[in-house]
């Protein structure tokens, strides 16, 4: 039979040995706490916090600059001024969900392989948006794609950069398809 021992007495030498082997910052937490409570350390952390908050605000302003500028002209003017000073450019917002193709038409024009494309875009949103590009797909009589072409607004006669809220924009251009016998077409809009 083993003699009965007091549990604290049995582990006391081991606990003392472990405490001697621990690094100083674990054995003396008061010294570390005193170092952290110095005013210049606290001021340094406060400066890091303030600079991080300003960087976050700047990043959000850059990311959402077009939307904010379109919704609030007064703030938009301030953002444009800051942008000019920073060397960036303020663009119109890209809101494809606000733009709809109201109508389109592809008709044969005079000349071999020439077609006239007309597309009417409508801005359903409440802010001005950038004019999207057009993706034109020519199809045969069974709906198979024979050819595709991306058309920028400038290639369809538009000199405007944006579409005002609630208004239409008519785009028209003549396309050369070569010897593709187009029987149909599809028009999609996107921002490149």
PDB file of C-alpha atoms in Angstrom:
ATOM      1  CA  UNK A   1       0.000   0.000   0.000  1.00  0.00           C
ATOM      2  CA  UNK A   2       1.166   3.487  -0.792  1.00  0.00           C
ATOM      3  CA  UNK A   3       1.318   6.101   1.936  1.00  0.00           C
ATOM      4  CA  UNK A   4      -1.241   8.897   1.606  1.00  0.00           C
ATOM      5  CA  UNK A   5       0.178  12.279   0.592  1.00  0.00           C
ATOM      6  CA  UNK A   6      -1.151  15.756   0.551  1.00  0.00           C
ATOM      7  CA  UNK A   7      -1.885  16.681  -3.107  1.00  0.00           C
ATOM      8  CA  UNK A   8      -0.411  20.202  -2.785  1.00  0.00           C
ATOM      9  CA  UNK A   9       2.771  18.867  -1.252  1.00  0.00           C
ATOM     10  CA  UNK A  10       3.130  16.302  -4.019  1.00  0.00           C
ATOM     11  CA  UNK A  11       2.985  18.908  -6.818  1.00  0.00           C
ATOM     12  CA  UNK A  12       4.719  21.845  -5.136  1.00  0.00           C
ATOM     13  CA  UNK A  13       8.288  21.074  -6.276  1.00  0.00           C
ATOM     14  CA  UNK A  14       7.124  20.519  -9.878  1.00  0.00           C
ATOM     15  CA  UNK A  15       5.148  23.774  -9.960  1.00  0.00           C
ATOM     16  CA  UNK A  16       8.142  25.726  -8.634  1.00  0.00           C
ATOM     17  CA  UNK A  17      10.430  24.176 -11.232  1.00  0.00           C
ATOM     18  CA  UNK A  18       7.970  25.027 -14.051  1.00  0.00           C
ATOM     19  CA  UNK A  19       7.703  28.640 -12.890  1.00  0.00           C
ATOM     20  CA  UNK A  20      11.500  29.021 -12.992  1.00  0.00           C
ATOM     21  CA  UNK A  21      11.602  27.699 -16.565  1.00  0.00           C
ATOM     22  CA  UNK A  22       8.953  30.072 -17.939  1.00  0.00           C
ATOM     23  CA  UNK A  23      10.016  33.112 -19.999  1.00  0.00           C
ATOM     24  CA  UNK A  24      10.237  36.428 -18.138  1.00  0.00           C
ATOM     25  CA  UNK A  25       7.139  37.966 -19.765  1.00  0.00           C
ATOM     26  CA  UNK A  26       5.007  35.103 -18.443  1.00  0.00           C
ATOM     27  CA  UNK A  27       6.525  35.190 -14.941  1.00  0.00           C
ATOM     28  CA  UNK A  28       6.354  38.972 -14.638  1.00  0.00           C
ATOM     29  CA  UNK A  29       3.187  40.235 -16.337  1.00  0.00           C
ATOM     30  CA  UNK A  30       3.281  43.448 -14.295  1.00  0.00           C
ATOM     31  CA  UNK A  31       6.424  44.638 -16.104  1.00  0.00           C
ATOM     32  CA  UNK A  32       4.813  44.084 -19.490  1.00  0.00           C
ATOM     33  CA  UNK A  33       1.621  45.848 -18.410  1.00  0.00           C
ATOM     34  CA  UNK A  34       3.644  48.838 -17.224  1.00  0.00           C
ATOM     35  CA  UNK A  35       5.452  49.018 -20.591  1.00  0.00           C
ATOM     36  CA  UNK A  36       2.143  48.983 -22.471  1.00  0.00           C
ATOM     37  CA  UNK A  37       0.621  51.678 -20.312  1.00  0.00           C
ATOM     38  CA  UNK A  38       3.276  54.243 -21.154  1.00  0.00           C
ATOM     39  CA  UNK A  39       1.730  57.306 -22.823  1.00  0.00           C
ATOM     40  CA  UNK A  40       3.787  57.123 -26.032  1.00  0.00           C
ATOM     41  CA  UNK A  41       2.734  53.496 -26.621  1.00  0.00           C
ATOM     42  CA  UNK A  42      -0.932  54.394 -26.156  1.00  0.00           C
ATOM     43  CA  UNK A  43      -0.495  57.415 -28.453  1.00  0.00           C
ATOM     44  CA  UNK A  44       1.152  55.187 -31.052  1.00  0.00           C
ATOM     45  CA  UNK A  45      -1.764  52.758 -31.007  1.00  0.00           C
ATOM     46  CA  UNK A  46      -4.219  55.640 -31.232  1.00  0.00           C
ATOM     47  CA  UNK A  47      -2.330  57.044 -34.247  1.00  0.00           C
ATOM     48  CA  UNK A  48      -2.424  53.625 -35.946  1.00  0.00           C
ATOM     49  CA  UNK A  49      -6.155  53.389 -35.286  1.00  0.00           C
ATOM     50  CA  UNK A  50      -6.864  56.881 -36.672  1.00  0.00           C
ATOM     51  CA  UNK A  51      -4.704  56.307 -39.771  1.00  0.00           C
ATOM     52  CA  UNK A  52      -6.398  52.959 -40.398  1.00  0.00           C
ATOM     53  CA  UNK A  53      -9.830  54.578 -40.144  1.00  0.00           C
ATOM     54  CA  UNK A  54      -8.791  57.348 -42.569  1.00  0.00           C
ATOM     55  CA  UNK A  55      -7.384  54.768 -44.991  1.00  0.00           C
ATOM     56  CA  UNK A  56     -10.670  52.859 -44.858  1.00  0.00           C
ATOM     57  CA  UNK A  57     -12.703  56.015 -45.532  1.00  0.00           C
ATOM     58  CA  UNK A  58     -10.374  56.900 -48.445  1.00  0.00           C
ATOM     59  CA  UNK A  59     -10.686  53.384 -49.905  1.00  0.00           C
ATOM     60  CA  UNK A  60     -14.484  53.507 -49.678  1.00  0.00           C
ATOM     61  CA  UNK A  61     -14.543  56.973 -51.269  1.00  0.00           C
ATOM     62  CA  UNK A  62     -12.378  55.796 -54.162  1.00  0.00           C
ATOM     63  CA  UNK A  63     -14.413  52.626 -54.665  1.00  0.00           C
ATOM     64  CA  UNK A  64     -17.829  54.301 -54.532  1.00  0.00           C
ATOM     65  CA  UNK A  65     -16.811  57.695 -55.949  1.00  0.00           C
ATOM     66  CA  UNK A  66     -18.953  57.455 -59.077  1.00  0.00           C
ATOM     67  CA  UNK A  67     -22.095  56.419 -57.195  1.00  0.00           C
ATOM     68  CA  UNK A  68     -21.669  59.066 -54.504  1.00  0.00           C
ATOM     69  CA  UNK A  69     -20.916  61.780 -57.060  1.00  0.00           C
ATOM     70  CA  UNK A  70     -23.952  60.833 -59.151  1.00  0.00           C
ATOM     71  CA  UNK A  71     -26.323  60.891 -56.160  1.00  0.00           C
ATOM     72  CA  UNK A  72     -25.050  64.086 -54.554  1.00  0.00           C
ATOM     73  CA  UNK A  73     -23.682  66.799 -56.858  1.00  0.00           C
ATOM     74  CA  UNK A  74     -22.244  68.836 -53.959  1.00  0.00           C
ATOM     75  CA  UNK A  75     -20.240  65.888 -52.675  1.00  0.00           C
ATOM     76  CA  UNK A  76     -19.485  64.919 -56.279  1.00  0.00           C
ATOM     77  CA  UNK A  77     -17.809  68.287 -56.879  1.00  0.00           C
ATOM     78  CA  UNK A  78     -15.639  67.780 -53.784  1.00  0.00           C
ATOM     79  CA  UNK A  79     -14.731  64.245 -54.873  1.00  0.00           C
ATOM     80  CA  UNK A  80     -13.901  65.505 -58.374  1.00  0.00           C
ATOM     81  CA  UNK A  81     -11.606  68.176 -56.923  1.00  0.00           C
ATOM     82  CA  UNK A  82      -9.839  65.638 -54.712  1.00  0.00           C
ATOM     83  CA  UNK A  83      -9.612  63.261 -57.644  1.00  0.00           C
ATOM     84  CA  UNK A  84      -8.026  65.910 -59.873  1.00  0.00           C
ATOM     85  CA  UNK A  85      -5.467  66.656 -57.151  1.00  0.00           C
ATOM     86  CA  UNK A  86      -4.733  62.936 -56.735  1.00  0.00           C
ATOM     87  CA  UNK A  87      -4.447  62.390 -60.493  1.00  0.00           C
ATOM     88  CA  UNK A  88      -7.455  60.099 -60.865  1.00  0.00           C
ATOM     89  CA  UNK A  89     -10.532  60.454 -63.052  1.00  0.00           C
ATOM     90  CA  UNK A  90     -14.140  60.541 -61.898  1.00  0.00           C
ATOM     91  CA  UNK A  91     -16.291  58.304 -64.103  1.00  0.00           C
ATOM     92  CA  UNK A  92     -20.023  57.806 -64.304  1.00  0.00           C
ATOM     93  CA  UNK A  93     -21.356  54.822 -62.359  1.00  0.00           C
ATOM     94  CA  UNK A  94     -21.551  51.438 -64.053  1.00  0.00           C
ATOM     95  CA  UNK A  95     -25.081  50.239 -63.330  1.00  0.00           C
ATOM     96  CA  UNK A  96     -26.060  47.707 -65.918  1.00  0.00           C
ATOM     97  CA  UNK A  97     -29.234  46.851 -63.990  1.00  0.00           C
ATOM     98  CA  UNK A  98     -30.462  50.405 -64.668  1.00  0.00           C
ATOM     99  CA  UNK A  99     -30.035  50.178 -68.456  1.00  0.00           C
ATOM    100  CA  UNK A 100     -32.476  48.336 -70.706  1.00  0.00           C
ATOM    101  CA  UNK A 101     -32.530  47.714 -74.447  1.00  0.00           C
ATOM    102  CA  UNK A 102     -35.857  49.255 -75.431  1.00  0.00           C
ATOM    103  CA  UNK A 103     -35.614  48.265 -79.072  1.00  0.00           C
ATOM    104  CA  UNK A 104     -33.118  47.124 -81.659  1.00  0.00           C
ATOM    105  CA  UNK A 105     -33.074  46.516 -85.368  1.00  0.00           C
ATOM    106  CA  UNK A 106     -30.698  45.020 -87.918  1.00  0.00           C
ATOM    107  CA  UNK A 107     -31.581  45.741 -91.528  1.00  0.00           C
ATOM    108  CA  UNK A 108     -29.730  45.131 -94.753  1.00  0.00           C
ATOM    109  CA  UNK A 109     -28.145  48.303 -96.072  1.00  0.00           C
ATOM    110  CA  UNK A 110     -27.086  49.176 -99.594  1.00  0.00           C
ATOM    111  CA  UNK A 111     -23.948  47.287-100.492  1.00  0.00           C
ATOM    112  CA  UNK A 112     -22.777  43.741-100.224  1.00  0.00           C
ATOM    113  CA  UNK A 113     -22.548  42.447 -96.646  1.00  0.00           C
ATOM    114  CA  UNK A 114     -23.592  45.763 -95.061  1.00  0.00           C
ATOM    115  CA  UNK A 115     -26.167  45.982 -92.295  1.00  0.00           C
ATOM    116  CA  UNK A 116     -27.551  48.930 -90.353  1.00  0.00           C
ATOM    117  CA  UNK A 117     -27.808  48.335 -86.598  1.00  0.00           C
ATOM    118  CA  UNK A 118     -29.930  50.554 -84.394  1.00  0.00           C
ATOM    119  CA  UNK A 119     -30.288  50.146 -80.637  1.00  0.00           C
ATOM    120  CA  UNK A 120     -32.313  52.270 -78.214  1.00  0.00           C
ATOM    121  CA  UNK A 121     -31.094  52.176 -74.606  1.00  0.00           C
ATOM    122  CA  UNK A 122     -33.229  53.409 -71.709  1.00  0.00           C
ATOM    123  CA  UNK A 123     -31.942  54.404 -68.262  1.00  0.00           C
ATOM    124  CA  UNK A 124     -34.532  53.173 -65.730  1.00  0.00           C
ATOM    125  CA  UNK A 125     -32.425  54.314 -62.755  1.00  0.00           C
ATOM    126  CA  UNK A 126     -32.458  57.523 -60.753  1.00  0.00           C
ATOM    127  CA  UNK A 127     -28.874  58.599 -61.565  1.00  0.00           C
ATOM    128  CA  UNK A 128     -26.895  59.117 -64.733  1.00  0.00           C
ATOM    129  CA  UNK A 129     -24.989  55.998 -65.813  1.00  0.00           C
ATOM    130  CA  UNK A 130     -22.218  55.314 -68.286  1.00  0.00           C
ATOM    131  CA  UNK A 131     -23.267  54.146 -71.758  1.00  0.00           C
ATOM    132  CA  UNK A 132     -22.587  50.391 -72.031  1.00  0.00           C
ATOM    133  CA  UNK A 133     -20.987  48.542 -74.927  1.00  0.00           C
ATOM    134  CA  UNK A 134     -23.035  46.356 -77.270  1.00  0.00           C
ATOM    135  CA  UNK A 135     -22.362  42.661 -77.898  1.00  0.00           C
ATOM    136  CA  UNK A 136     -23.886  41.777 -81.280  1.00  0.00           C
ATOM    137  CA  UNK A 137     -24.236  38.113 -82.269  1.00  0.00           C
ATOM    138  CA  UNK A 138     -25.243  37.227 -85.830  1.00  0.00           C
ATOM    139  CA  UNK A 139     -27.149  33.948 -86.154  1.00  0.00           C
ATOM    140  CA  UNK A 140     -28.354  31.689 -88.928  1.00  0.00           C
ATOM    141  CA  UNK A 141     -31.980  30.636 -89.431  1.00  0.00           C
ATOM    142  CA  UNK A 142     -31.584  27.869 -86.795  1.00  0.00           C
ATOM    143  CA  UNK A 143     -30.209  30.221 -84.120  1.00  0.00           C
ATOM    144  CA  UNK A 144     -26.564  29.132 -84.351  1.00  0.00           C
ATOM    145  CA  UNK A 145     -24.059  31.937 -83.823  1.00  0.00           C
ATOM    146  CA  UNK A 146     -22.187  32.768 -87.011  1.00  0.00           C
ATOM    147  CA  UNK A 147     -20.215  35.731 -85.715  1.00  0.00           C
ATOM    148  CA  UNK A 148     -19.929  38.154 -82.813  1.00  0.00           C
ATOM    149  CA  UNK A 149     -18.769  41.716 -82.538  1.00  0.00           C
ATOM    150  CA  UNK A 150     -18.346  44.055 -79.591  1.00  0.00           C
ATOM    151  CA  UNK A 151     -19.336  47.614 -80.426  1.00  0.00           C
ATOM    152  CA  UNK A 152     -18.364  50.562 -78.277  1.00  0.00           C
ATOM    153  CA  UNK A 153     -20.809  53.492 -78.078  1.00  0.00           C
ATOM    154  CA  UNK A 154     -18.421  55.638 -80.131  1.00  0.00           C
ATOM    155  CA  UNK A 155     -18.560  53.054 -82.959  1.00  0.00           C
ATOM    156  CA  UNK A 156     -22.344  53.503 -83.036  1.00  0.00           C
ATOM    157  CA  UNK A 157     -22.261  57.282 -83.309  1.00  0.00           C
ATOM    158  CA  UNK A 158     -22.554  58.218 -79.634  1.00  0.00           C
ATOM    159  CA  UNK A 159     -20.583  61.196 -78.408  1.00  0.00           C
ATOM    160  CA  UNK A 160     -22.235  61.036 -74.990  1.00  0.00           C
ATOM    161  CA  UNK A 161     -20.551  59.354 -72.034  1.00  0.00           C
ATOM    162  CA  UNK A 162     -23.738  58.842 -70.023  1.00  0.00           C
ATOM    163  CA  UNK A 163     -27.468  58.330 -70.130  1.00  0.00           C
ATOM    164  CA  UNK A 164     -29.484  60.652 -67.892  1.00  0.00           C
ATOM    165  CA  UNK A 165     -32.116  59.122 -65.597  1.00  0.00           C
ATOM    166  CA  UNK A 166     -35.391  58.298 -67.332  1.00  0.00           C
ATOM    167  CA  UNK A 167     -34.089  59.071 -70.829  1.00  0.00           C
ATOM    168  CA  UNK A 168     -33.340  57.115 -74.003  1.00  0.00           C
ATOM    169  CA  UNK A 169     -30.191  57.015 -76.105  1.00  0.00           C
ATOM    170  CA  UNK A 170     -30.316  55.994 -79.773  1.00  0.00           C
ATOM    171  CA  UNK A 171     -27.228  54.239 -81.159  1.00  0.00           C
ATOM    172  CA  UNK A 172     -26.841  53.590 -84.895  1.00  0.00           C
ATOM    173  CA  UNK A 173     -24.104  52.309 -87.131  1.00  0.00           C
ATOM    174  CA  UNK A 174     -23.391  50.476 -90.355  1.00  0.00           C
ATOM    175  CA  UNK A 175     -21.597  47.137 -90.042  1.00  0.00           C
ATOM    176  CA  UNK A 176     -19.780  45.106 -92.621  1.00  0.00           C
ATOM    177  CA  UNK A 177     -20.380  41.398 -92.114  1.00  0.00           C
ATOM    178  CA  UNK A 178     -18.487  40.136 -95.149  1.00  0.00           C
ATOM    179  CA  UNK A 179     -20.027  36.963 -96.522  1.00  0.00           C
ATOM    180  CA  UNK A 180     -21.818  35.917 -93.302  1.00  0.00           C
ATOM    181  CA  UNK A 181     -25.432  35.124 -94.257  1.00  0.00           C
ATOM    182  CA  UNK A 182     -27.066  36.536 -91.126  1.00  0.00           C
ATOM    183  CA  UNK A 183     -30.695  35.520 -90.684  1.00  0.00           C
ATOM    184  CA  UNK A 184     -31.041  36.809 -87.120  1.00  0.00           C
ATOM    185  CA  UNK A 185     -29.193  38.550 -84.317  1.00  0.00           C
ATOM    186  CA  UNK A 186     -29.071  39.123 -80.589  1.00  0.00           C
ATOM    187  CA  UNK A 187     -28.008  42.262 -78.764  1.00  0.00           C
ATOM    188  CA  UNK A 188     -26.635  42.299 -75.223  1.00  0.00           C
ATOM    189  CA  UNK A 189     -25.186  45.160 -73.203  1.00  0.00           C
ATOM    190  CA  UNK A 190     -22.185  45.066 -70.875  1.00  0.00           C
ATOM    191  CA  UNK A 191     -19.406  47.211 -69.446  1.00  0.00           C
ATOM    192  CA  UNK A 192     -15.946  46.314 -70.713  1.00  0.00           C
TER     193      UNK A 192
END
